[in-house]
CSV table of C-alpha atoms and ligand atoms in Angstrom, one decimal:
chain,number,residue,atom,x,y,z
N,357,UNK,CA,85.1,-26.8,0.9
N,358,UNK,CA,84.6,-28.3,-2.2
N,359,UNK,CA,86.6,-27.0,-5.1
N,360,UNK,CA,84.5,-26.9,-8.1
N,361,UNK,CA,85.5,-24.1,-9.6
N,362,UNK,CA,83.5,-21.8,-12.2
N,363,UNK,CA,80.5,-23.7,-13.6
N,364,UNK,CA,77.6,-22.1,-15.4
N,365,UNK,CA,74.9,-21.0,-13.3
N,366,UNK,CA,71.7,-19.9,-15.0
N,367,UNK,CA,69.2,-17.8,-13.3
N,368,UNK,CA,66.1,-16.0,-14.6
N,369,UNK,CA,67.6,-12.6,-16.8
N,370,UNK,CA,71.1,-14.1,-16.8
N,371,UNK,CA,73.7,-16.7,-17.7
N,372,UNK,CA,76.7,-16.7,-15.1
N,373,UNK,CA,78.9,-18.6,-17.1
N,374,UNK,CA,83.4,-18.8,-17.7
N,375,UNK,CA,84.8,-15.9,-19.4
N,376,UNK,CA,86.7,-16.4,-23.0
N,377,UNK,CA,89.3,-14.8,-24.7
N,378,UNK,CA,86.2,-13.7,-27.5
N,379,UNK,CA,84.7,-11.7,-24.4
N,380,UNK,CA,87.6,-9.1,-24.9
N,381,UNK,CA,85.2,-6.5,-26.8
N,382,UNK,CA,82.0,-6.8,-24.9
N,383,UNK,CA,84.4,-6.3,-21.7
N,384,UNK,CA,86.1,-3.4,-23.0
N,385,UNK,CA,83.6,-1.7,-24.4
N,386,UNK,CA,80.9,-2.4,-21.9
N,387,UNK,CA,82.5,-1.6,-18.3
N,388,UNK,CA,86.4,-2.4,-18.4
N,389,UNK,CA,87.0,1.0,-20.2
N,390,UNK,CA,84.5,3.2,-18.0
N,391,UNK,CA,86.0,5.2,-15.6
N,392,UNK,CA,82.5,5.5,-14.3
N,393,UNK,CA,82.9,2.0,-13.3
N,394,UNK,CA,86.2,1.7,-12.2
N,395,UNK,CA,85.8,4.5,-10.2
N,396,UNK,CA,85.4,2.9,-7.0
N,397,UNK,CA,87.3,-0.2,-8.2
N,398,UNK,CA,91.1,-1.0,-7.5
N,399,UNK,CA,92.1,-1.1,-11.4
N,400,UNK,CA,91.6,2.3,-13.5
N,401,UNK,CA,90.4,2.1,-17.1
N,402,UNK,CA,91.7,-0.2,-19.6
N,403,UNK,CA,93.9,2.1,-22.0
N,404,UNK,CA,93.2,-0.3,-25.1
N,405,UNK,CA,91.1,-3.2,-25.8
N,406,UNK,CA,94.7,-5.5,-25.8
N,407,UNK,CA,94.7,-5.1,-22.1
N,408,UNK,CA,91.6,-6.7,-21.6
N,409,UNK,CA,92.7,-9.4,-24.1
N,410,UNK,CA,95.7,-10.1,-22.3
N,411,UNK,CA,93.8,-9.9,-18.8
N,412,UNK,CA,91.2,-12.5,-20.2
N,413,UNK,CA,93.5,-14.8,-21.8
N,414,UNK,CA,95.4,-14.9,-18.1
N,415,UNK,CA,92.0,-15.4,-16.1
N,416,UNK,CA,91.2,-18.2,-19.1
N,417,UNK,CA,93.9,-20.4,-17.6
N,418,UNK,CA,92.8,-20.3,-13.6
N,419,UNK,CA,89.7,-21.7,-14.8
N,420,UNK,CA,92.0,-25.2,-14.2
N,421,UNK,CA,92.0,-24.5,-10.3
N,422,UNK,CA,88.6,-25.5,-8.7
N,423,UNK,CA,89.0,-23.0,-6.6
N,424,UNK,CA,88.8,-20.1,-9.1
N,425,UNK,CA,85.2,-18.7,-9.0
N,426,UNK,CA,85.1,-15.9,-11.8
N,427,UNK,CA,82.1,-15.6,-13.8
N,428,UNK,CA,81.2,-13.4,-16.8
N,429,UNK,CA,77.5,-11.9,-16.6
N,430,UNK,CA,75.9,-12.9,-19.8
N,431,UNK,CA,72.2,-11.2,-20.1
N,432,UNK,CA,70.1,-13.3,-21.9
N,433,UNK,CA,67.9,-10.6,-23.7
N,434,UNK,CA,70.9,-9.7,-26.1
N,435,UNK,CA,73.9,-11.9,-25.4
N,436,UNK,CA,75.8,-9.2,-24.4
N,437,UNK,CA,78.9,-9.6,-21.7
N,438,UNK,CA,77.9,-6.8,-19.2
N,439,UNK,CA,79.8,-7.7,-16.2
N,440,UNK,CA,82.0,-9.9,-13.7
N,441,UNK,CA,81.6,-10.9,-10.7
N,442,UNK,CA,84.1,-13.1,-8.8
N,443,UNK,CA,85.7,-13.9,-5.5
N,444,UNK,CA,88.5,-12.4,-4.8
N,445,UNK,CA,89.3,-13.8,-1.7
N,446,UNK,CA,89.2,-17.5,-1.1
N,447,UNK,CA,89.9,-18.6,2.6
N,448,UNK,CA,90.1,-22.0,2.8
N,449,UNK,CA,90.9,-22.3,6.2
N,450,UNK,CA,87.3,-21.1,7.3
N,451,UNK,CA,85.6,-22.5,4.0
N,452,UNK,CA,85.1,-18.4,3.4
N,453,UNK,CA,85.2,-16.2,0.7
N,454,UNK,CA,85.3,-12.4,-0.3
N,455,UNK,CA,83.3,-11.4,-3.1
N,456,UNK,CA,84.2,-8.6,-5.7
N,457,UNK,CA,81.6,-7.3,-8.6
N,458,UNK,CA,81.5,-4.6,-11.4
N,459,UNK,CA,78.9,-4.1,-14.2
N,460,UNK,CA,78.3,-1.7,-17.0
N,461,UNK,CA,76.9,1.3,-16.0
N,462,UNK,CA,73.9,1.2,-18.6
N,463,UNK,CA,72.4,-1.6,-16.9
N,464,UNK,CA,72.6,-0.2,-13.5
N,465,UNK,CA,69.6,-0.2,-11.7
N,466,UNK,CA,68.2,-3.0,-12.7
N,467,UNK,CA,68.4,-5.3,-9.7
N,468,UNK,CA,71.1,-7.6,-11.7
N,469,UNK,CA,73.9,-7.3,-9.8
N,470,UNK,CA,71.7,-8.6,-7.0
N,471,UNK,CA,70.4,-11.0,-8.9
N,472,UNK,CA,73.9,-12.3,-9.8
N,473,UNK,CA,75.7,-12.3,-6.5
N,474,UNK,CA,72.2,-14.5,-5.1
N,475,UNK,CA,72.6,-17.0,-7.6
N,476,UNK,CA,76.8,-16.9,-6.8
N,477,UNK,CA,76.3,-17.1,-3.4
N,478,UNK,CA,73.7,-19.9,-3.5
N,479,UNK,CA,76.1,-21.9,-5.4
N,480,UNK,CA,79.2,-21.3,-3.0
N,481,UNK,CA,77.0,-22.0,0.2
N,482,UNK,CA,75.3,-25.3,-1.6
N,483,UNK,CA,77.8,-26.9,-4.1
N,484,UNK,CA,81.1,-25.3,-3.3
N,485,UNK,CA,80.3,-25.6,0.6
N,486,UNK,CA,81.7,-23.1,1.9
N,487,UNK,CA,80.3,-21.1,5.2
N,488,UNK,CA,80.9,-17.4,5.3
N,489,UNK,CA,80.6,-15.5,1.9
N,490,UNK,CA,81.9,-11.5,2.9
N,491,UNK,CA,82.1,-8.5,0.8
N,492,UNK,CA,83.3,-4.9,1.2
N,493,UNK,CA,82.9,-1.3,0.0
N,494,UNK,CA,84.3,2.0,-0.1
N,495,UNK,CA,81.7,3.6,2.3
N,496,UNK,CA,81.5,6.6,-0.5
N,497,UNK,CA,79.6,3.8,-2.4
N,498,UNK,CA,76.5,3.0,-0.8
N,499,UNK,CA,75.2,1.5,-4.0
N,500,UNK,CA,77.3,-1.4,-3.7
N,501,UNK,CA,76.4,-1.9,0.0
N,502,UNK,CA,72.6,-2.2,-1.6
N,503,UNK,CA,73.5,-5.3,-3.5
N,504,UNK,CA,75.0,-6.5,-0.9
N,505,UNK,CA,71.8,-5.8,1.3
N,506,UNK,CA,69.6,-7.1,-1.3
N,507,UNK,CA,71.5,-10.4,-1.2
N,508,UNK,CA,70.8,-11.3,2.3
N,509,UNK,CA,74.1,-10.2,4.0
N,510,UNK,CA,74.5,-8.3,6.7
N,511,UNK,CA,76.6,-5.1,7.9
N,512,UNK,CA,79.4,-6.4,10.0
N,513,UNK,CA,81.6,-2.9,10.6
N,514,UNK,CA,83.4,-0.4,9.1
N,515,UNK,CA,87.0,-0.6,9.1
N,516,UNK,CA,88.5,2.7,9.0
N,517,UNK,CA,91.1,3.8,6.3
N,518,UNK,CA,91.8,0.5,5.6
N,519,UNK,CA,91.3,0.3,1.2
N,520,UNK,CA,92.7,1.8,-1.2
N,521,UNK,CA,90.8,2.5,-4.8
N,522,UNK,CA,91.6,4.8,-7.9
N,523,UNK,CA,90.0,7.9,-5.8
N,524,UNK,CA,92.9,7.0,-3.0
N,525,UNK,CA,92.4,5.4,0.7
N,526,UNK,CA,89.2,5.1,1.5
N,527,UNK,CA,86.8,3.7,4.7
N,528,UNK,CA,85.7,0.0,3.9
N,529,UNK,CA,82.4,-1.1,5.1
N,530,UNK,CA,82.1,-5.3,5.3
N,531,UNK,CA,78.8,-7.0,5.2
N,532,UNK,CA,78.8,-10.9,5.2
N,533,UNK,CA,76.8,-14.1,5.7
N,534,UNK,CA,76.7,-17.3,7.0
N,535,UNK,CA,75.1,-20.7,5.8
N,536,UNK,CA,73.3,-20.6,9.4
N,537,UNK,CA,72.1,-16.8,7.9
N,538,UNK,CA,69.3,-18.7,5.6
N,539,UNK,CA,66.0,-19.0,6.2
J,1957,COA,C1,77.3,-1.5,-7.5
J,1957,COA,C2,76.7,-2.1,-8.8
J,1957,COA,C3,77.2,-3.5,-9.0
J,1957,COA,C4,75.1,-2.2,-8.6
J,1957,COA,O1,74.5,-3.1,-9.5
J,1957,COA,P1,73.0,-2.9,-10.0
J,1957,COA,O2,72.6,-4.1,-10.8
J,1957,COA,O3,72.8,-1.6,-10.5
J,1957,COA,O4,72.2,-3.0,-8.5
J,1957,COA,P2,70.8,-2.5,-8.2
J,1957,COA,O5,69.9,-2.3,-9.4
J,1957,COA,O6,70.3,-3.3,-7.1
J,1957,COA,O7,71.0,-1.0,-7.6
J,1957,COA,C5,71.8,-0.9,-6.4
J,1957,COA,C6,71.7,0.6,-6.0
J,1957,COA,O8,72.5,1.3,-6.9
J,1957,COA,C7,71.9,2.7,-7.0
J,1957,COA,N1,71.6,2.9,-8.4
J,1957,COA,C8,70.7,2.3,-9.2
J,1957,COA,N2,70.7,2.8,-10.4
J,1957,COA,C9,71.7,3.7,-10.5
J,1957,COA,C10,72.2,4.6,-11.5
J,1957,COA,N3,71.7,4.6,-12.7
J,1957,COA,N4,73.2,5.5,-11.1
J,1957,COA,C11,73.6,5.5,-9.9
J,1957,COA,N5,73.2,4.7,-8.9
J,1957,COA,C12,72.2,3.8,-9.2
J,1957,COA,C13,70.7,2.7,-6.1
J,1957,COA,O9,71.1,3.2,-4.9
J,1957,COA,C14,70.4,1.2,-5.9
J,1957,COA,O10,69.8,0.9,-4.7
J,1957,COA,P3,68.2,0.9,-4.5
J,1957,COA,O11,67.7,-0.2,-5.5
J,1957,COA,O12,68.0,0.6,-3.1
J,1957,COA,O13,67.7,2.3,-5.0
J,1957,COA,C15,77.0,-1.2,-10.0
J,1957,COA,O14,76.5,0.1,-9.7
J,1957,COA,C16,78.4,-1.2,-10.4
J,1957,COA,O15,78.9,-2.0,-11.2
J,1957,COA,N6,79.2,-0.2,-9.9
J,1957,COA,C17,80.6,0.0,-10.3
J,1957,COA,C18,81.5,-1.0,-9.7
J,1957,COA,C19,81.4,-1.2,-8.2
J,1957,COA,O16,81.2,-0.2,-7.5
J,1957,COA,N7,81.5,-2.4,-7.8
J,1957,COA,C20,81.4,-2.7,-6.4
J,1957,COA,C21,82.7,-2.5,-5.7
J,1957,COA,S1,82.6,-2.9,-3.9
């Protein structure tokens, strides 16, 4: 792989771009605090905008790493921070990675999230190099499995029992795709 880290990536409705610690309010307020979004999520609900201050000013110092892929979603209609999406996984030794994304739930349905992780995964497959790019969701969450569809990756099995998220354990369902994958 080739450990680039978090650039900007622009795409049409959006700017992918490093967090800062100045994103603390538009985090809070827009998902970080929802329990609507965190519902299927590993975190619960930041109790207090200082928790997302303290989280950001920690993820502001990986950005060093090149192979530290976290990206703020920027919408370029109002500026607004109104989600994150990151890898969470990195697996060198199979140039792979496992993907992780949350956005605030007034913007859902909007075919953003799709349009994020496309632009994200493009860049991991073509500049980054790497040849697998997975993802995973609580089968209670179809939704997520959507994006995931809409992406271009594919169902790959359902491992029973095997997450665990604020609602408890839970059935993970894995989609993934390879470099070979594109047309
Ligand atoms: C999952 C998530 C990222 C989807 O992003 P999005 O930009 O809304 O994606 P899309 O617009 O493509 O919608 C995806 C699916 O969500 C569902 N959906 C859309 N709008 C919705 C709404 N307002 N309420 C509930 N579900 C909705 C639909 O099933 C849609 O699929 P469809 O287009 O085939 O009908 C977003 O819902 C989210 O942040 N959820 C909370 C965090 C989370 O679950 N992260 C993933 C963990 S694995």
């Amino acid at each position: 792989m080739n450990k680039i880290g978090t650039q900007t990536i622009e795409t049409e409705r959006l700017i992918l771009r490093r967090f800062t610690v100045e994103d603390a309010e538009d985090m809070y307020n827009n998902w970080a605090s929802d329990p609507v979004v965190t519902e299927f999520l590993t975190w619960p609900p930041h109790a207090s905008v200082e928790v997302t201050r303290s989280l950001l000013t920690d993820w502001v110092t990986k950005y060093e790493d090149g192979g530290y892929f976290n990206w703020a979603i920027e919408l370029k209609e109002n500026g607004q921070v109104i989600g994150n999406i990151s890898v969470v996984h990195l697996k060198e030794s199979v140039d792979g990675a496992d993907m992780g994304y949350c956005m605030s739930h007034s913007y859902w349905g909007r075919g953003i999230m799709p349009e994020a992780l496309k632009a994200v995964m493009d860049y991991l497959f073509d500049k980054a190099d790497l040849n697998r790019i997975a993802a995973c969701h609580d089968a209670d969450n179809p939704k997520s499995g959507r994006v995931m569809d809409k992406a271009g990756m594919k169902v790959e099995g359902v491992f029973r029992m095997a997450g665990r998220n604020t609602r408890g354990i839970c059935d993970e369902v894995w989609h993934a795709m390879l470099r070979s994958d594109r047309a």
